[in-house]
Coordinates of C-alpha atoms in Angstrom, one line a residue:
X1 CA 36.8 -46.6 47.1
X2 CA 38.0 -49.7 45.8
X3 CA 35.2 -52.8 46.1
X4 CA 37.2 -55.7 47.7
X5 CA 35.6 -59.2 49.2
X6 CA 35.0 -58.0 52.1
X7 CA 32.6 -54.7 50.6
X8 CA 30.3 -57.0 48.6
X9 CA 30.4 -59.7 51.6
X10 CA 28.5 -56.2 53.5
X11 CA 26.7 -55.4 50.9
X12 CA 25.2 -59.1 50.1
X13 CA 24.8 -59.8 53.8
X14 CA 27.1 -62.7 53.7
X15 CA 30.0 -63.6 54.6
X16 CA 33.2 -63.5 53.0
X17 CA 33.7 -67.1 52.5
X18 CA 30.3 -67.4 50.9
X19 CA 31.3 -64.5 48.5
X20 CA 34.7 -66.5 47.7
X21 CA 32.7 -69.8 47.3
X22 CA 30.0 -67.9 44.4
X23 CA 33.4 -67.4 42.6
X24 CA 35.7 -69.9 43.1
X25 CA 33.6 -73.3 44.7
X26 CA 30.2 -73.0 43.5
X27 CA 29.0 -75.8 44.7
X28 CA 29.2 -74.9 48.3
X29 CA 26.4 -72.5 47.4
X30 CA 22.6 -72.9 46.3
X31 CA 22.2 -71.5 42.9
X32 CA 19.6 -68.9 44.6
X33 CA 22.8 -67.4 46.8
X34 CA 25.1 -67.5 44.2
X35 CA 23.0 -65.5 41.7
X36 CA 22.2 -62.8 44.2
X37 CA 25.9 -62.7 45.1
X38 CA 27.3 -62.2 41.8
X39 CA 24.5 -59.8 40.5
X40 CA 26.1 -57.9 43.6
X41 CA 29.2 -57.9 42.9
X42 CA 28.4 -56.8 39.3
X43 CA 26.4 -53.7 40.7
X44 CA 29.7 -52.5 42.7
X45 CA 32.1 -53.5 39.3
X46 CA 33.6 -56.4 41.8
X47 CA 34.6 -58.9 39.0
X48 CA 36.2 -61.8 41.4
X49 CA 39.3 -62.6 43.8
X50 CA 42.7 -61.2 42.9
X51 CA 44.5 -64.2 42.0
X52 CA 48.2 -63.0 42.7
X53 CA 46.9 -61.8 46.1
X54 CA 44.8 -65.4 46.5
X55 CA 48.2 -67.6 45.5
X56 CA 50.2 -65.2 48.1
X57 CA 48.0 -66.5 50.8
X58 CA 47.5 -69.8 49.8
X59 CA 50.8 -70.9 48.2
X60 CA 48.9 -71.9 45.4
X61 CA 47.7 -70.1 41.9
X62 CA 45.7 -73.2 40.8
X63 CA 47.2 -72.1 37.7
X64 CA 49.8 -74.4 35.2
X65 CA 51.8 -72.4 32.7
X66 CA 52.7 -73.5 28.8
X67 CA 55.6 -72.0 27.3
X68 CA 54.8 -71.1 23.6
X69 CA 58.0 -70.3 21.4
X70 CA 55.2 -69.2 18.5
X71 CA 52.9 -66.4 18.5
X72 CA 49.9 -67.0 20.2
X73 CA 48.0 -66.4 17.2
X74 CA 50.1 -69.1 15.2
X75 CA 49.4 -71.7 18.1
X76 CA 45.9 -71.9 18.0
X77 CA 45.9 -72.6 13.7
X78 CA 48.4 -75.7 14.7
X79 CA 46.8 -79.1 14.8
X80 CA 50.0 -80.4 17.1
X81 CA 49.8 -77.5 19.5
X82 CA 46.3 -78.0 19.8
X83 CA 45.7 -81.5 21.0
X84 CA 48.5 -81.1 23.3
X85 CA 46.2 -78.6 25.1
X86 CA 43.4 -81.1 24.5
X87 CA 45.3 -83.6 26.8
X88 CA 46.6 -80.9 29.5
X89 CA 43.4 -79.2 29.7
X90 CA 41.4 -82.8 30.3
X91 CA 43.7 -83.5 33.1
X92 CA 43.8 -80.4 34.8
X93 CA 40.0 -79.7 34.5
X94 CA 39.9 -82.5 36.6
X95 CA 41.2 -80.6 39.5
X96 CA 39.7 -77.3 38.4
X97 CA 43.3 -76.3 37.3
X98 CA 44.1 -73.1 34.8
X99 CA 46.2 -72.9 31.8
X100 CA 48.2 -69.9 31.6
X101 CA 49.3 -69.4 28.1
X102 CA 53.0 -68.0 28.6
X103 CA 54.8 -66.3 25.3
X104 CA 58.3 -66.3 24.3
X105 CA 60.5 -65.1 21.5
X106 CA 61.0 -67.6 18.9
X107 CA 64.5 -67.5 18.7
X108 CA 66.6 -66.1 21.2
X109 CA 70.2 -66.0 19.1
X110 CA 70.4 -62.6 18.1
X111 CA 68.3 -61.1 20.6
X112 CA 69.2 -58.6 22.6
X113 CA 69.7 -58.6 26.5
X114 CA 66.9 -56.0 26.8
X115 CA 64.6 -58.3 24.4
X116 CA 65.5 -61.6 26.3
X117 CA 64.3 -59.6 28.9
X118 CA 61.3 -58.8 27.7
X119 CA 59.9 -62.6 27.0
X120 CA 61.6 -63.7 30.8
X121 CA 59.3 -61.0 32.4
X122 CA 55.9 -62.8 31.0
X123 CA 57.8 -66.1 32.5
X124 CA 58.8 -63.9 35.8
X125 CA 55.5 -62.5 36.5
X126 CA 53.2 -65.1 35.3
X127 CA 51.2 -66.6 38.8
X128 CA 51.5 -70.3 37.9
X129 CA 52.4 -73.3 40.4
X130 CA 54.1 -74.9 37.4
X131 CA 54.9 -75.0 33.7
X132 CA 55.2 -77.7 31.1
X133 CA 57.4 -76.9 27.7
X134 CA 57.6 -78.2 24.5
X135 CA 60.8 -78.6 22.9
X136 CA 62.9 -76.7 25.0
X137 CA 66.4 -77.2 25.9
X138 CA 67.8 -77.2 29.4
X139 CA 69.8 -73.8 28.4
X140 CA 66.8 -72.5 27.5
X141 CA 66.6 -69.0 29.1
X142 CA 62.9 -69.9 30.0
X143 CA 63.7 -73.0 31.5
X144 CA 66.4 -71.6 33.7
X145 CA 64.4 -68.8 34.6
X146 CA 61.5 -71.4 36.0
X147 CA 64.1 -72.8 37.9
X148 CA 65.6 -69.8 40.0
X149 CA 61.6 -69.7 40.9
X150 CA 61.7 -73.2 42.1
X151 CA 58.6 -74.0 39.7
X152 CA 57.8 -77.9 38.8
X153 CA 58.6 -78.2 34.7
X154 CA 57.8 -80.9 32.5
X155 CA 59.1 -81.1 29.1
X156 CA 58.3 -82.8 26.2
X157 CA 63.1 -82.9 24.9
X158 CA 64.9 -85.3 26.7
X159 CA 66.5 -84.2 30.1
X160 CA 68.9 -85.3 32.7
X161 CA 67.4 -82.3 35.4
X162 CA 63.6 -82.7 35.5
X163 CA 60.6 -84.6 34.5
X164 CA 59.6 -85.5 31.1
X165 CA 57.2 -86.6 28.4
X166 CA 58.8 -87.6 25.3
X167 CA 58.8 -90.2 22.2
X168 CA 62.3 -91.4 20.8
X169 CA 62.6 -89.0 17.4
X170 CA 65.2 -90.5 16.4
X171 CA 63.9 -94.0 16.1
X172 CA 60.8 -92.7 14.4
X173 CA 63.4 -91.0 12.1
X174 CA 64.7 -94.4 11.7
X175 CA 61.5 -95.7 10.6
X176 CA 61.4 -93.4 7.5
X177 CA 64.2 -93.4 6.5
X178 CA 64.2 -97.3 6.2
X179 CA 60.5 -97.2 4.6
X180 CA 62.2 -94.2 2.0
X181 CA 65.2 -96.6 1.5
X182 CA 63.0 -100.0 0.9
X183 CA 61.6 -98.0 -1.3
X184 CA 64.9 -96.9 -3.3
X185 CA 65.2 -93.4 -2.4
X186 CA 68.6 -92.2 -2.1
X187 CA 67.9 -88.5 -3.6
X188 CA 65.9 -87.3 0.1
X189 CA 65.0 -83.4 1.4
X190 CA 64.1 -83.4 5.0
X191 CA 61.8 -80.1 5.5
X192 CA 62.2 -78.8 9.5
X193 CA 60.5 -76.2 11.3
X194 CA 63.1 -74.1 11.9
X195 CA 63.6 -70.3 12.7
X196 CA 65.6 -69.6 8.9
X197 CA 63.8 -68.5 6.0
X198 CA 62.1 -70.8 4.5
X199 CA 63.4 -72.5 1.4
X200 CA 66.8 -71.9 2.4
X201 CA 69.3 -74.6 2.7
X202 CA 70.5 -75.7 6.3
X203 CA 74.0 -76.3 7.0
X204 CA 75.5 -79.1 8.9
X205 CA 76.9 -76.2 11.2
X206 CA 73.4 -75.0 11.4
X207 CA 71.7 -78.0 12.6
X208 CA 72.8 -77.4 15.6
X209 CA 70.7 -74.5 16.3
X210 CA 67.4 -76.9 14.8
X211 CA 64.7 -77.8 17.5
X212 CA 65.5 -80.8 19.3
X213 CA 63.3 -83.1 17.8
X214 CA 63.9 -81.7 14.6
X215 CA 67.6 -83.0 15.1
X216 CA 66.6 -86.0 16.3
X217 CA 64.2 -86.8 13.7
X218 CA 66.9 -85.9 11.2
X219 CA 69.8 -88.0 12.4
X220 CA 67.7 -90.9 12.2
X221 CA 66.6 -90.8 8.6
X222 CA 70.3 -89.8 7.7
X223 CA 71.2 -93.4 10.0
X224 CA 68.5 -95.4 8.1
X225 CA 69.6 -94.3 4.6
X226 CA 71.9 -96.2 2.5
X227 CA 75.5 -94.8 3.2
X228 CA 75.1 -93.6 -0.9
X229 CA 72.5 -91.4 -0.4
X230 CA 72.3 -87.3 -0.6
X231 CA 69.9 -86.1 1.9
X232 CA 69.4 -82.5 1.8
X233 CA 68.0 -80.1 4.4
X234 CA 65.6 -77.0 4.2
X235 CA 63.8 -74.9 6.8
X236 CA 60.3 -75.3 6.4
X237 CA 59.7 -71.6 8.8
X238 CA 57.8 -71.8 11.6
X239 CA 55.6 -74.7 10.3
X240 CA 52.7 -73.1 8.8
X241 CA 50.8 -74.1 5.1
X242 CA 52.2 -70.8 3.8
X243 CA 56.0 -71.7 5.2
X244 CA 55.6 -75.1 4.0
X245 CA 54.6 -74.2 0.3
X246 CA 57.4 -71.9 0.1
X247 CA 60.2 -74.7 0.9
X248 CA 58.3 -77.0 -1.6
X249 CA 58.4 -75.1 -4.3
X250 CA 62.3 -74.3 -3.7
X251 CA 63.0 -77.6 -3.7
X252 CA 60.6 -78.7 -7.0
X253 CA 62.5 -76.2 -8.6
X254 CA 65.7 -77.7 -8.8
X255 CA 67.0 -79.3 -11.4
X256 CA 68.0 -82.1 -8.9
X257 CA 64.9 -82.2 -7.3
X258 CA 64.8 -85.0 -4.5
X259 CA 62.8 -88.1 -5.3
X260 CA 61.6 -88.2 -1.6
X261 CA 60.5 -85.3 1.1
X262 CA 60.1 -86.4 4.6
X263 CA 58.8 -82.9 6.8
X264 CA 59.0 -82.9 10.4
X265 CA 55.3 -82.1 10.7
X266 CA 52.1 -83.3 8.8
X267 CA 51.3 -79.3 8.4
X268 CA 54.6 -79.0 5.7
X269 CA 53.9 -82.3 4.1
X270 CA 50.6 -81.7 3.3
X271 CA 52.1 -78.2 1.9
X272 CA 54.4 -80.3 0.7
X273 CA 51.5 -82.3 -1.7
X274 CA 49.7 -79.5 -2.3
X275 CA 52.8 -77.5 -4.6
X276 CA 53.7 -81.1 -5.8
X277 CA 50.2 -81.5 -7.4
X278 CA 49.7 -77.7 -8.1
X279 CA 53.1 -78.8 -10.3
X280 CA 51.3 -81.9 -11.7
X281 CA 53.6 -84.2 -10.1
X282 CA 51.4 -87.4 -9.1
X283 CA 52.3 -88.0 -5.1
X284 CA 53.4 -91.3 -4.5
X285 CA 55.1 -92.4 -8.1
X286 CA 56.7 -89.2 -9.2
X287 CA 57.5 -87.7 -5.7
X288 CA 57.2 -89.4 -2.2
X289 CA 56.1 -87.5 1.1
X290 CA 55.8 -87.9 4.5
X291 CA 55.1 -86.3 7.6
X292 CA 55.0 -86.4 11.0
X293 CA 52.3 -86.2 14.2
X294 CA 49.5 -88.1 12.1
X295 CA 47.3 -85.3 13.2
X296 CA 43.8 -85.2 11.1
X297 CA 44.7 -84.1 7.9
X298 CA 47.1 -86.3 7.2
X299 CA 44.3 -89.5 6.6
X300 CA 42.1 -86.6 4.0
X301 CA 46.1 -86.2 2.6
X302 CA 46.8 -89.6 2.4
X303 CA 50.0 -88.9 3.9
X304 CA 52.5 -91.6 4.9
X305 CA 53.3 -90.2 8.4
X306 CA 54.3 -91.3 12.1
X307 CA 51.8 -91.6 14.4
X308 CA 52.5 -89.8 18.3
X309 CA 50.1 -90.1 21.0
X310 CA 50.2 -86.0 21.0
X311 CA 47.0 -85.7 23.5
X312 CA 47.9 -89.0 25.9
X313 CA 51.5 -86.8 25.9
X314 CA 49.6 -83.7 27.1
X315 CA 47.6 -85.6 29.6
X316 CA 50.6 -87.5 31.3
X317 CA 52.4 -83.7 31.3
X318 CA 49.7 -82.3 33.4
X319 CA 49.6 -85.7 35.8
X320 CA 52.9 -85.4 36.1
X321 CA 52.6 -81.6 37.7
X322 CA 49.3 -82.4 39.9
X323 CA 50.5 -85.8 41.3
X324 CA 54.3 -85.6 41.1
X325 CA 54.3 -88.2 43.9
X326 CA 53.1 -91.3 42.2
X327 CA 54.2 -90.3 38.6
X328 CA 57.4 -91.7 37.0
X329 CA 60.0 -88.7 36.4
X330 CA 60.6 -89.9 32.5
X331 CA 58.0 -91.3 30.1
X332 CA 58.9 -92.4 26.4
X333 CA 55.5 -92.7 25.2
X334 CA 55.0 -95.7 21.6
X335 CA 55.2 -94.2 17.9
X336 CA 53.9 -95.9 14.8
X337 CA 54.4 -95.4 11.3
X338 CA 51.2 -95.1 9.1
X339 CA 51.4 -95.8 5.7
X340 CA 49.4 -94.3 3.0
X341 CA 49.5 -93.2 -0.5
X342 CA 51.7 -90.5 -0.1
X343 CA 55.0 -92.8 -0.7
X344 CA 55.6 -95.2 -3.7
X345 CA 58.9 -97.0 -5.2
X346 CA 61.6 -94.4 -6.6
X347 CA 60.5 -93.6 -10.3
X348 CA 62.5 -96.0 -12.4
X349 CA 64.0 -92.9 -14.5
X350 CA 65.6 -92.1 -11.4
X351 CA 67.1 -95.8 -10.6
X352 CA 70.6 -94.6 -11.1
X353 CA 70.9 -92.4 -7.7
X354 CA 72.6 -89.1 -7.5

């Protein structure tokens, strides 16, 4: 027979509240009842509440969703990802909130319907009372799938249909490009994360198809430039050490190497470094770098980089979906650029440009 509630309620001699309370609200229990509920519910293999049946009841799964466009595995190895589920998870312990962990292809171009499918059902299924998203575009076959289910979303891309929490990329782009150009650069690569190969050129037709902030990040050192100077663009993969490496040495390789690489995450620029110096190229007079995200290795790097508030932007994403009511809709939270030894003044053999 299947144990339910209800069996180990009889069995305990308690009632069914006190057996939901030993799994869900503790504290309405002494630790003496709660022990000798649980140790018989283990006996009968009862291990807790079925949630989906629970948030049927209720109208509530207690649960918040994150949409990953990596591999699960890849998330937890990346500094950003990880303090942006330092800030939602110290918000919604608060209110003794889950975080469901929600996967999605990477790229959905090329997919088949029957493979779209596939990463929607995870979205479809998953028992969550909302979702935040990073990076994902309002055509975004996750994002209109949360809609038809009428779920709360908060993103951290620029919309004109929901809530967000976001910082201006393109400014921040601004800001290196015009510390690059102060310093002479006119000869720049721009390393994105991006779904290509990495070390392979990007297209102006392809930037399209880039990550949101990647564009944004982009357009703005291409604004801050001098109107002279040749700013090329490589995929940097999905924005790992071993990705990163790979689009650094292409580049090195050139005979036209770029006097300047700005990445779009501190994980590539420090990649970045590390193939420079491998080379023998000294960081910061022969070849400039910077980053993005001013997570913790860029200070050991020395990494010229732009600071985000990446666990204050997790934090006010989870507010926003437990208190919608007194929280704004749109939040553009401060950037700051850092500078460090990873930038210096154009080498002076390379004064003439292009």
């Amino acid at each position: 027979m299947r144990v339910t509630l209800r069996s180990v309620a009889e069995a305990a001699g308690v009632s069914t509240a006190s057996v939901s309370y030993a799994f869900n609200r503790p504290d309405r229990l002494s630790p003496e009842m709660r022990s000798r509920i649980l140790a018989v519910a283990r006996e009968l293999g009862y291990s807790g509440p079925d949630a989906a049946a629970r948030s049927l009841r209720t109208g509530r799964a207690n649960a918040i969703g994150v949409i990953f466009t990596t591999e699960l595995t890849y998330a937890f190895s990346d500094p950003y990802v990880l303090a942006l589920l330092g800030g939602l998870a110290e918000t919604l312990a608060q209110s003794r909130t889950s975080l469901v962990l929600i996967p999605f292809a990477p790229v959905v171009a090329g997919l088949s319907d029957a493979q779209v499918r596939e990463s929607l059902d995870a979205v479809h299924r998953a028992v969550i009372d909302g979702a935040v998203a990073d990076g994902l575009t309002d055509d975004h076959p996750a994002v209109r799938a949360l809609s038809e289910r009428s779920l709360p979303l908060v993103r951290s891309s620029d919309t004109t249909a929901g809530r967000c929490v976001l910082i201006d990329d393109r400014q921040a782009g601004r800001e290196i490009g015009r510390h690059l150009a102060d310093l002479g650069h006119h000869e720049v690569a721009v390393v994105v994360s991006s779904p290509g190969e990495p070390g392979c050129a990007i297209t102006v037709e392809e930037e399209a198809a880039l990550y949101p902030y990647s564009r944004h990040r982009l357009a703005g050192i291409r604004e801050a430039l001098p109107a002279r100077a040749r700013v090329r663009v490589v995929s940097g993969g999905n924005n790992a050490a071993a990705a990163g490496r790979l689009a650094a040495t292409a580049l090195l390789a050139a005979p036209d190497r770029p006097t300047a690489i700005a990445a779009d995450s501190d994980v590539l620029a420090a990649a970045v470094v590390e193939v420079a110096t491998v080379q023998g190229l000294r960081v910061g007079r022969d070849l400039s770098v910077t980053g993005f995200d001013d997570v913790p290795l860029a200070a050991s790097t020395g990494l010229t980089t732009v600071r985000q508030p990446i666990h204050e932007k997790g934090r006010l994403m989870a507010r926003m979906l437990l208190d919608p009511d007194n929280t704004p809709n749109r939040l553009t939270l401060p950037t700051e650029l850092v500078v460090r030894s990873s930038t210096g003044p154009v080498p002076s053999h390379r004064l003439g440009g292009m």
